[in-house]
Coordinates of N, CA and C in Angstrom, one line a residue:
Chain A
A1 N 47.8 -9.0 31.0 CA 46.9 -8.4 30.0 C 46.4 -9.6 29.1
Q2 N 45.1 -9.4 28.6 CA 44.5 -10.4 27.8 C 45.3 -10.5 26.5
S3 N 45.5 -11.7 26.0 CA 46.2 -11.9 24.7 C 45.6 -13.0 24.0
V4 N 46.0 -13.0 22.6 CA 45.6 -14.1 21.7 C 46.9 -14.7 21.1
S5 N 47.0 -16.0 21.2 CA 48.2 -16.6 20.6 C 47.9 -17.5 19.5
Q6 N 48.6 -17.3 18.4 CA 48.5 -18.1 17.2 C 49.8 -18.9 17.1
H7 N 49.8 -20.2 17.2 CA 50.9 -20.9 17.4 C 51.9 -21.0 16.2
N8 N 51.4 -20.9 15.1 CA 52.2 -21.1 13.9 C 52.3 -19.7 13.2
H9 N 53.6 -19.4 12.9 CA 53.8 -18.1 12.1 C 53.6 -18.3 10.7
H10 N 54.1 -19.5 10.1 CA 54.0 -19.8 8.8 C 53.7 -21.3 8.5
V11 N 52.7 -21.5 7.8 CA 52.4 -23.0 7.5 C 52.4 -23.2 6.0
I12 N 53.1 -24.2 5.6 CA 53.2 -24.5 4.1 C 52.5 -25.9 3.9
L13 N 51.6 -25.9 3.0 CA 50.8 -27.2 2.7 C 50.7 -27.4 1.2
S14 N 50.6 -28.6 0.8 CA 50.3 -29.0 -0.5 C 48.8 -28.9 -0.7
E15 N 48.3 -28.7 -1.9 CA 46.9 -28.7 -2.2 C 46.3 -30.0 -1.8
A16 N 45.1 -30.0 -1.3 CA 44.3 -31.2 -0.8 C 44.7 -31.6 0.6
A17 N 45.7 -31.0 1.2 CA 46.1 -31.4 2.5 C 45.1 -30.7 3.5
S18 N 45.0 -31.3 4.7 CA 44.1 -30.8 5.7 C 44.8 -29.6 6.5
L19 N 44.0 -28.7 6.9 CA 44.6 -27.6 7.7 C 44.0 -27.5 9.1
E20 N 44.9 -27.2 10.0 CA 44.4 -26.8 11.4 C 45.3 -25.7 11.9
L21 N 44.8 -24.5 12.2 CA 45.5 -23.4 12.7 C 45.1 -23.2 14.1
G22 N 46.0 -23.1 15.0 CA 45.7 -23.0 16.4 C 45.5 -21.6 16.9
C23 N 44.6 -21.4 17.8 CA 44.4 -20.0 18.4 C 44.0 -20.3 19.9
N24 N 44.7 -19.6 20.8 CA 44.4 -19.7 22.2 C 44.3 -18.2 22.7
Y25 N 43.4 -18.0 23.7 CA 43.3 -16.7 24.3 C 43.4 -16.8 25.7
S26 N 43.7 -15.7 26.4 CA 43.9 -15.7 27.8 C 42.8 -14.8 28.4
Y27 N 41.7 -15.3 28.8 CA 40.6 -14.5 29.4 C 39.6 -15.5 30.0
G28 N 39.3 -15.4 31.2 CA 38.4 -16.4 31.8 C 36.9 -16.1 31.6
G29 N 36.5 -14.9 31.2 CA 35.1 -14.5 31.1 C 34.5 -14.9 29.7
T30 N 33.4 -14.2 29.4 CA 32.7 -14.4 28.2 C 33.4 -13.7 27.0
V31 N 33.5 -14.5 25.9 CA 34.2 -13.9 24.8 C 33.3 -14.2 23.5
N32 N 33.6 -13.4 22.5 CA 33.2 -13.6 21.1 C 34.5 -13.9 20.4
L33 N 34.4 -14.9 19.4 CA 35.6 -15.3 18.8 C 35.5 -15.2 17.3
F34 N 36.5 -14.8 16.6 CA 36.5 -14.6 15.1 C 37.7 -15.1 14.5
W35 N 37.6 -15.5 13.2 CA 38.7 -15.7 12.3 C 38.5 -14.8 11.1
Y36 N 39.6 -14.0 10.9 CA 39.6 -13.2 9.7 C 40.7 -13.7 8.8
V37 N 40.5 -13.5 7.4 CA 41.5 -13.8 6.5 C 41.9 -12.6 5.7
Q38 N 43.2 -12.5 5.4 CA 43.7 -11.4 4.6 C 44.5 -11.9 3.4
Y39 N 43.8 -11.9 2.2 CA 44.5 -12.3 1.0 C 45.5 -11.3 0.6
P40 N 46.5 -11.7 -0.1 CA 47.6 -10.7 -0.5 C 47.1 -9.4 -1.0
G41 N 47.5 -8.3 -0.5 CA 47.1 -7.0 -1.0 C 45.6 -6.6 -0.7
Q42 N 44.9 -7.4 0.1 CA 43.5 -7.1 0.3 C 43.3 -6.8 1.8
H43 N 42.0 -6.5 2.0 CA 41.6 -6.1 3.4 C 41.2 -7.4 4.2
L44 N 41.0 -7.2 5.4 CA 40.6 -8.4 6.3 C 39.1 -8.7 6.0
Q45 N 38.9 -10.0 5.8 CA 37.6 -10.5 5.6 C 37.1 -11.5 6.7
L46 N 35.9 -11.4 7.1 CA 35.5 -12.4 8.1 C 35.3 -13.7 7.5
L47 N 35.9 -14.8 8.2 CA 35.7 -16.1 7.8 C 34.6 -16.8 8.5
L48 N 34.6 -16.6 9.8 CA 33.6 -17.1 10.7 C 33.6 -16.5 12.0
K49 N 32.6 -16.7 12.9 CA 32.6 -16.1 14.2 C 31.8 -17.1 15.1
Y50 N 32.1 -16.9 16.4 CA 31.4 -17.7 17.4 C 30.9 -16.6 18.5
F51 N 29.6 -16.7 18.8 CA 29.1 -15.8 19.8 C 28.6 -16.7 21.0
S52 N 27.8 -17.7 20.6 CA 27.2 -18.6 21.6 C 26.6 -19.8 20.9
G53 N 26.2 -20.9 21.6 CA 25.5 -22.0 21.1 C 26.5 -23.1 20.6
D54 N 26.2 -23.7 19.5 CA 27.0 -24.8 19.0 C 28.5 -24.4 18.9
P55 N 29.4 -25.1 19.6 CA 30.8 -24.6 19.6 C 31.5 -24.9 18.3
L56 N 30.9 -25.7 17.4 CA 31.4 -26.0 16.1 C 30.8 -25.1 15.1
V57 N 31.6 -24.1 14.6 CA 31.1 -23.1 13.7 C 31.5 -23.3 12.3
K58 N 30.6 -23.1 11.4 CA 31.0 -23.2 10.0 C 31.0 -21.9 9.4
G59 N 32.0 -21.6 8.5 CA 32.2 -20.3 7.9 C 32.2 -20.4 6.4
I60 N 32.7 -19.4 5.7 CA 32.7 -19.4 4.3 C 33.9 -20.3 3.8
K61 N 33.8 -20.6 2.5 CA 34.9 -21.3 1.7 C 35.3 -22.6 2.4
G62 N 34.4 -23.3 3.1 CA 34.7 -24.6 3.6 C 35.4 -24.6 4.9
F63 N 35.6 -23.4 5.5 CA 36.3 -23.4 6.8 C 35.4 -23.6 8.0
E64 N 35.9 -24.2 9.1 CA 35.1 -24.3 10.3 C 36.1 -24.1 11.5
A65 N 35.5 -23.9 12.6 CA 36.3 -23.7 13.8 C 35.5 -24.3 15.0
E66 N 36.3 -24.7 16.0 CA 35.7 -25.3 17.2 C 36.1 -24.6 18.4
F67 N 35.2 -24.1 19.2 CA 35.5 -23.4 20.4 C 35.5 -24.5 21.5
I68 N 36.6 -24.6 22.2 CA 36.8 -25.4 23.4 C 37.0 -24.6 24.6
K69 N 36.0 -24.3 25.4 CA 36.1 -23.4 26.4 C 37.1 -23.8 27.5
S70 N 37.2 -25.1 27.7 CA 38.1 -25.6 28.8 C 39.6 -25.4 28.4
K71 N 39.8 -25.3 27.1 CA 41.2 -25.1 26.6 C 41.4 -23.7 26.1
F72 N 40.4 -22.8 26.3 CA 40.5 -21.4 25.8 C 41.0 -21.4 24.4
S73 N 40.5 -22.3 23.5 CA 41.0 -22.4 22.2 C 39.8 -22.3 21.2
F74 N 40.2 -21.8 20.0 CA 39.3 -21.6 18.8 C 40.1 -21.9 17.5
N75 N 40.3 -23.2 17.3 CA 41.2 -23.6 16.2 C 40.4 -23.6 14.9
L76 N 41.1 -23.2 13.9 CA 40.4 -23.1 12.5 C 40.8 -24.3 11.7
R77 N 39.9 -24.9 11.0 CA 40.1 -26.1 10.2 C 39.6 -26.0 8.8
K78 N 40.2 -26.8 7.9 CA 39.6 -27.0 6.6 C 40.1 -28.4 6.1
P79 N 39.2 -29.2 5.7 CA 39.6 -30.6 5.3 C 40.6 -30.7 4.1
S80 N 40.4 -29.8 3.2 CA 41.2 -29.9 2.0 C 41.5 -28.5 1.4
V81 N 42.8 -28.1 1.6 CA 43.0 -26.7 1.1 C 43.3 -26.6 -0.4
Q82 N 43.1 -25.3 -0.9 CA 43.3 -25.0 -2.3 C 44.4 -23.9 -2.4
W83 N 45.0 -23.9 -3.5 CA 46.0 -22.8 -3.7 C 45.5 -21.4 -3.4
S84 N 44.2 -21.3 -3.7 CA 43.5 -19.9 -3.5 C 43.3 -19.6 -2.0
D85 N 43.6 -20.6 -1.1 CA 43.5 -20.3 0.4 C 44.8 -19.6 0.8
T86 N 45.8 -19.5 0.0 CA 47.1 -18.8 0.4 C 46.7 -17.4 0.9
A87 N 47.0 -17.1 2.1 CA 46.6 -15.9 2.7 C 47.2 -15.8 4.1
E88 N 46.9 -14.8 4.8 CA 47.2 -14.7 6.3 C 45.9 -14.7 7.1
Y89 N 46.0 -15.5 8.1 CA 44.8 -15.8 8.9 C 44.9 -15.2 10.3
F90 N 44.0 -14.5 10.8 CA 44.0 -13.9 12.1 C 42.9 -14.3 12.9
C91 N 43.2 -14.7 14.1 CA 42.3 -15.0 15.1 C 42.0 -13.8 16.0
A92 N 40.8 -13.5 16.4 CA 40.5 -12.3 17.2 C 39.5 -12.6 18.2
V93 N 39.6 -12.0 19.3 CA 38.8 -12.2 20.5 C 38.2 -10.8 20.9
R94 N 36.9 -10.9 21.2 CA 36.3 -9.7 21.9 C 35.9 -10.1 23.3
L95 N 36.3 -9.3 24.2 CA 36.0 -9.7 25.6 C 34.7 -9.0 26.1
H96 N 34.0 -9.6 27.0 CA 32.8 -9.0 27.6 C 33.1 -8.7 29.0
Y97 N 33.1 -7.5 29.4 CA 33.4 -7.2 30.8 C 32.6 -6.0 31.2
G98 N 32.2 -5.9 32.5 CA 31.5 -4.7 33.1 C 30.2 -4.3 32.4
G99 N 29.6 -5.3 31.7 CA 28.3 -5.0 31.0 C 28.5 -4.4 29.6
S100 N 29.7 -4.1 29.3 CA 30.0 -3.6 27.9 C 31.0 -4.4 27.2
Q101 N 30.9 -4.5 25.9 CA 31.8 -5.3 25.2 C 33.1 -4.6 24.9
G102 N 34.2 -5.3 24.9 CA 35.5 -4.8 24.6 C 35.7 -4.8 23.1
N103 N 36.8 -4.3 22.7 CA 37.2 -4.3 21.2 C 38.0 -5.6 20.9
L104 N 38.2 -5.7 19.6 CA 38.9 -7.0 19.1 C 40.4 -6.9 19.5
I105 N 40.8 -8.1 20.0 CA 42.2 -8.3 20.3 C 42.7 -9.4 19.3
F106 N 43.7 -9.1 18.5 CA 44.1 -10.0 17.4 C 45.3 -10.7 17.8
G107 N 45.4 -12.0 17.3 CA 46.6 -12.7 17.3 C 47.6 -12.1 16.2
K108 N 48.8 -12.6 16.2 CA 49.8 -12.1 15.3 C 49.7 -12.5 13.9
G109 N 48.8 -13.5 13.7 CA 48.5 -14.0 12.4 C 49.4 -15.2 12.0
T110 N 48.8 -16.1 11.1 CA 49.5 -17.2 10.6 C 49.4 -17.1 9.0
K111 N 50.6 -17.1 8.4 CA 50.7 -17.1 7.0 C 50.5 -18.5 6.5
L112 N 49.6 -18.7 5.6 CA 49.4 -20.0 4.9 C 49.8 -19.9 3.5
S113 N 50.8 -20.8 3.2 CA 51.2 -20.9 1.7 C 50.8 -22.3 1.3
V114 N 50.0 -22.4 0.2 CA 49.5 -23.6 -0.4 C 50.2 -23.8 -1.7
K115 N 50.9 -24.9 -1.8 CA 51.7 -25.2 -3.0 C 50.7 -26.0 -4.0
P116 N 50.7 -25.5 -5.3 CA 49.8 -26.2 -6.2 C 50.3 -27.6 -6.6
Chain B
D1 N 34.4 -6.7 -1.6 CA 34.4 -5.3 -1.1 C 33.5 -5.2 0.1
S2 N 34.0 -4.7 1.2 CA 33.3 -4.7 2.5 C 32.4 -3.5 2.6
G3 N 32.5 -2.5 1.8 CA 31.6 -1.4 1.9 C 32.3 -0.3 2.7
V4 N 33.4 -0.6 3.3 CA 34.2 0.4 4.1 C 35.2 1.0 3.1
T5 N 35.3 2.3 3.0 CA 36.3 2.9 2.1 C 37.3 3.7 2.9
Q6 N 38.6 3.7 2.5 CA 39.6 4.4 3.1 C 40.5 5.1 2.1
T7 N 40.8 6.3 2.4 CA 41.7 7.1 1.5 C 42.7 7.8 2.4
P8 N 44.0 8.0 1.8 CA 44.4 7.5 0.6 C 44.8 6.0 0.7
K9 N 45.2 5.4 -0.4 CA 45.7 4.0 -0.2 C 47.1 3.9 0.2
H10 N 47.9 4.9 -0.2 CA 49.3 4.9 0.2 C 49.6 6.3 0.5
L11 N 50.6 6.5 1.5 CA 51.0 7.8 1.9 C 52.4 7.7 2.3
I12 N 53.3 8.6 1.7 CA 54.7 8.6 2.0 C 55.0 10.0 2.5
T13 N 55.6 10.1 3.7 CA 55.8 11.4 4.2 C 57.2 11.3 5.1
A14 N 57.5 12.4 5.6 CA 58.8 12.5 6.3 C 58.6 12.6 7.8
T15 N 59.6 12.2 8.6 CA 59.5 12.4 10.0 C 59.2 13.8 10.4
G16 N 58.4 13.9 11.5 CA 58.0 15.2 11.9 C 56.7 15.7 11.3
Q17 N 56.3 15.2 10.2 CA 55.1 15.6 9.5 C 53.8 15.2 10.2
R18 N 52.7 15.7 9.6 CA 51.4 15.4 10.1 C 50.5 14.9 9.0
V19 N 49.8 13.8 9.2 CA 48.9 13.3 8.0 C 47.6 13.0 8.6
T20 N 46.6 13.0 7.7 CA 45.2 12.6 8.0 C 44.7 11.5 7.1
L21 N 44.2 10.5 7.8 CA 43.7 9.3 7.1 C 42.2 9.4 7.2
R22 N 41.5 9.0 6.2 CA 40.0 9.1 6.1 C 39.4 7.8 6.0
C23 N 38.2 7.6 6.6 CA 37.5 6.4 6.6 C 36.0 6.7 6.4
S24 N 35.3 6.0 5.5 CA 33.9 6.1 5.4 C 33.3 4.7 5.7
P25 N 32.4 4.7 6.7 CA 31.9 3.3 7.1 C 30.9 2.8 6.1
R26 N 30.5 1.6 6.3 CA 29.4 1.0 5.5 C 28.1 1.8 5.8
S27 N 27.3 1.8 4.8 CA 26.0 2.6 5.0 C 25.2 1.9 6.1
G28 N 24.8 2.7 7.0 CA 24.0 2.3 8.2 C 24.8 1.9 9.4
D29 N 26.2 1.9 9.2 CA 27.0 1.6 10.4 C 27.3 2.9 11.2
L30 N 27.1 2.8 12.5 CA 27.3 4.0 13.4 C 28.7 4.0 14.0
S31 N 29.3 2.8 14.1 CA 30.6 2.7 14.8 C 31.7 2.6 13.9
V32 N 32.8 3.3 14.2 CA 34.1 3.2 13.4 C 35.2 2.8 14.4
Y33 N 36.1 1.9 13.9 CA 37.2 1.5 14.7 C 38.5 1.8 13.9
W34 N 39.6 2.1 14.5 CA 40.9 2.2 13.8 C 41.8 1.2 14.4
Y35 N 42.6 0.6 13.5 CA 43.6 -0.4 13.9 C 44.9 -0.1 13.2
Q36 N 46.0 -0.4 13.9 CA 47.3 -0.3 13.2 C 47.9 -1.7 13.1
Q37 N 48.4 -1.9 11.8 CA 49.0 -3.3 11.6 C 50.5 -3.0 11.3
S38 N 51.4 -3.5 12.1 CA 52.8 -3.4 11.9 C 53.5 -4.7 12.0
L39 N 54.7 -4.9 11.5 CA 55.3 -6.2 11.5 C 55.6 -6.7 12.9
D40 N 56.1 -5.7 13.8 CA 56.5 -6.1 15.1 C 55.2 -6.3 16.0
Q41 N 54.3 -5.4 15.9 CA 53.2 -5.3 16.9 C 51.9 -6.1 16.4
G42 N 51.9 -6.4 15.2 CA 50.7 -7.1 14.6 C 49.5 -6.1 14.5
L43 N 48.3 -6.6 14.6 CA 47.1 -5.7 14.5 C 46.7 -5.2 15.8
Q44 N 46.8 -3.9 16.1 CA 46.4 -3.4 17.4 C 45.3 -2.4 17.3
F45 N 44.3 -2.4 18.2 CA 43.2 -1.5 18.2 C 43.7 -0.1 18.7
L46 N 43.3 0.9 18.0 CA 43.7 2.2 18.5 C 42.5 3.0 19.1
I47 N 41.4 3.1 18.5 CA 40.3 3.9 19.0 C 39.0 3.5 18.3
Q48 N 37.8 3.8 19.0 CA 36.5 3.5 18.5 C 35.7 4.7 18.7
Y49 N 34.9 5.0 17.7 CA 33.9 6.0 17.8 C 32.5 5.4 17.5
Y50 N 31.5 6.0 18.2 CA 30.1 5.5 18.0 C 29.2 6.8 17.8
N51 N 28.7 7.0 16.7 CA 27.8 8.1 16.4 C 28.4 9.4 16.8
G52 N 29.6 9.6 16.5 CA 30.3 10.9 16.8 C 31.0 11.0 18.1
E53 N 30.8 10.0 19.0 CA 31.5 10.1 20.3 C 32.5 9.0 20.5
E54 N 33.6 9.3 21.2 CA 34.6 8.3 21.4 C 34.0 7.3 22.4
R55 N 34.2 6.0 22.0 CA 33.6 5.0 22.9 C 34.7 4.2 23.6
A56 N 35.8 3.9 22.9 CA 36.9 3.1 23.6 C 38.2 3.5 23.0
K57 N 39.2 3.4 23.8 CA 40.6 3.7 23.4 C 41.4 2.6 23.7
G58 N 42.3 2.3 22.8 CA 43.3 1.2 22.9 C 44.7 1.8 23.0
N59 N 45.6 1.2 22.3 CA 47.0 1.6 22.3 C 47.3 2.8 21.4
I60 N 46.6 3.9 21.6 CA 46.8 5.0 20.7 C 47.8 6.0 21.4
L61 N 48.7 6.5 20.6 CA 49.7 7.4 21.1 C 49.0 8.8 21.2
E62 N 49.7 9.6 22.1 CA 49.2 10.9 22.4 C 49.3 11.8 21.1
R63 N 50.3 11.4 20.2 CA 50.5 12.2 18.9 C 49.4 11.8 18.0
F64 N 48.6 10.8 18.3 CA 47.5 10.4 17.3 C 46.2 10.9 17.9
S65 N 45.3 11.3 17.0 CA 43.9 11.7 17.5 C 43.0 11.3 16.4
A66 N 41.7 11.2 16.7 CA 40.7 10.8 15.7 C 39.4 11.6 16.0
Q67 N 38.5 11.6 15.1 CA 37.2 12.1 15.3 C 36.2 11.5 14.3
Q68 N 35.0 11.5 14.6 CA 34.0 11.0 13.8 C 33.0 12.2 13.5
F69 N 32.7 12.4 12.3 CA 31.9 13.6 11.9 C 30.4 13.3 11.8
P70 N 29.5 14.3 11.8 CA 28.1 14.1 11.7 C 27.6 13.1 10.6
D71 N 28.4 13.1 9.4 CA 28.0 12.2 8.4 C 28.6 10.8 8.6
L72 N 29.2 10.6 9.8 CA 29.7 9.3 10.3 C 31.1 8.9 9.7
H73 N 31.6 9.7 8.8 CA 33.0 9.4 8.3 C 34.0 9.7 9.5
S74 N 35.1 9.1 9.4 CA 36.1 9.3 10.5 C 37.4 9.7 10.0
E75 N 38.2 10.4 10.7 CA 39.5 10.8 10.3 C 40.5 10.5 11.5
L76 N 41.6 9.9 11.1 CA 42.7 9.6 12.1 C 43.8 10.6 11.7
N77 N 44.2 11.4 12.8 CA 45.3 12.3 12.6 C 46.6 11.8 13.3
L78 N 47.6 11.8 12.5 CA 48.9 11.3 13.1 C 49.9 12.5 13.0
S79 N 50.5 12.9 14.1 CA 51.4 14.1 14.0 C 52.7 13.7 14.6
S80 N 53.7 14.6 14.3 CA 55.1 14.4 14.7 C 55.6 13.0 14.4
L81 N 55.3 12.7 13.1 CA 55.5 11.2 12.7 C 57.0 10.8 12.9
E82 N 57.1 9.5 13.3 CA 58.4 8.9 13.5 C 58.4 7.7 12.6
L83 N 59.7 7.2 12.4 CA 59.9 6.0 11.5 C 59.0 4.9 11.9
G84 N 58.9 4.7 13.2 CA 58.1 3.6 13.8 C 56.6 3.7 13.5
D85 N 56.2 4.8 13.0 CA 54.7 4.9 12.7 C 54.4 4.3 11.4
S86 N 55.4 3.9 10.6 CA 55.1 3.3 9.3 C 54.4 2.0 9.6
A87 N 53.2 1.9 8.9 CA 52.4 0.7 9.2 C 51.2 0.8 8.2
L88 N 50.3 -0.3 8.3 CA 49.0 -0.2 7.6 C 48.0 0.2 8.6
Y89 N 47.2 1.2 8.3 CA 46.1 1.6 9.2 C 44.8 1.2 8.6
F90 N 44.1 0.4 9.4 CA 42.8 -0.1 9.0 C 41.7 0.6 9.7
C91 N 40.6 0.8 9.0 CA 39.4 1.3 9.6 C 38.4 0.1 9.5
A92 N 37.6 0.0 10.5 CA 36.5 -1.0 10.4 C 35.2 -0.3 10.9
S93 N 34.1 -0.9 10.5 CA 32.8 -0.3 11.0 C 31.8 -1.4 11.4
S94 N 30.9 -1.1 12.2 CA 29.8 -2.0 12.6 C 28.6 -1.1 12.9
V95 N 27.5 -1.8 13.0 CA 26.2 -1.1 13.2 C 26.2 -0.5 14.6
T96 N 26.3 -1.3 15.6 CA 26.1 -0.7 16.9 C 27.4 -0.6 17.7
G97 N 28.5 -1.2 17.3 CA 29.7 -1.0 18.0 C 29.7 -1.9 19.3
R98 N 28.9 -2.9 19.4 CA 28.8 -3.7 20.6 C 29.0 -5.2 20.2
T99 N 27.9 -5.9 20.0 CA 28.0 -7.3 19.8 C 28.1 -7.7 18.3
D100 N 28.1 -6.7 17.5 CA 28.0 -7.1 16.1 C 29.5 -7.2 15.4
T101 N 29.5 -7.7 14.2 CA 30.7 -7.9 13.5 C 31.3 -6.7 12.9
Q102 N 32.6 -6.6 12.9 CA 33.3 -5.5 12.3 C 33.7 -5.8 10.9
Y103 N 33.5 -4.9 10.0 CA 33.9 -5.1 8.6 C 35.0 -4.1 8.3
F104 N 36.1 -4.6 7.7 CA 37.3 -3.8 7.5 C 37.4 -3.2 6.2
G105 N 38.0 -2.0 6.1 CA 38.3 -1.3 4.9 C 39.7 -1.9 4.3
P106 N 40.1 -1.4 3.2 CA 41.3 -1.8 2.5 C 42.6 -1.3 3.1
G107 N 42.5 -0.4 4.0 CA 43.7 0.1 4.7 C 44.4 1.2 4.0
T108 N 45.2 2.0 4.7 CA 46.1 3.0 4.2 C 47.5 2.6 4.6
R109 N 48.4 2.5 3.6 CA 49.7 2.2 4.0 C 50.5 3.5 4.1
L110 N 51.0 3.7 5.4 CA 51.8 4.9 5.7 C 53.3 4.5 5.7
T111 N 54.1 5.3 5.0 CA 55.5 5.1 5.1 C 56.1 6.4 5.5
V112 N 56.9 6.4 6.6 CA 57.5 7.5 7.1 C 59.0 7.4 6.8
L113 N 59.6 8.4 6.1 CA 61.0 8.3 5.7 C 61.8 9.2 6.5

């Protein structure tokens, strides 16, 4: 079965440190890729998405992600984190098959704690 | 605020009971999705409706059912509840339900005692 793996369950960083969260998926066909963020007590918000074109995608709040097709990866990055980035981050994949698009498959999430 | 609303915010009930969760999509969105978020399973897709019709089914138990009404709001019915059904239930909506982005509601936290 198709799956999405997020390598880190919990990441703890100090403010101004750089962030990279890993995401790998298992599907050889066409995919759409997403990163969502869930701040404490809030709903999921879209950070960025990749459908096609430039594999380096820029999102909101200074986040970016790079799609590397050969590695089935879509890692999330931010050069300098802030305390307000403390949240849980979810990678999601939508598969394209049989002429119709599938639904989102989520990773288990990575909790990011940023120390002030 | 994503524009997707869900009620109630919290629900506490007992095993064996039946509950209904409600979702109103963003204005103009025709498709509604339901997801379950639990500690052990993570975020899992349950079911999708588009303009009143079921479009896709995920890991939805037979005890669970959903529908989308003519005004496009959706309800998720959970029956014969078990302790393991305790979770956050999210609704998301999108315009076409195909290539577009899904926007999530605030969720309903269900606790089964």
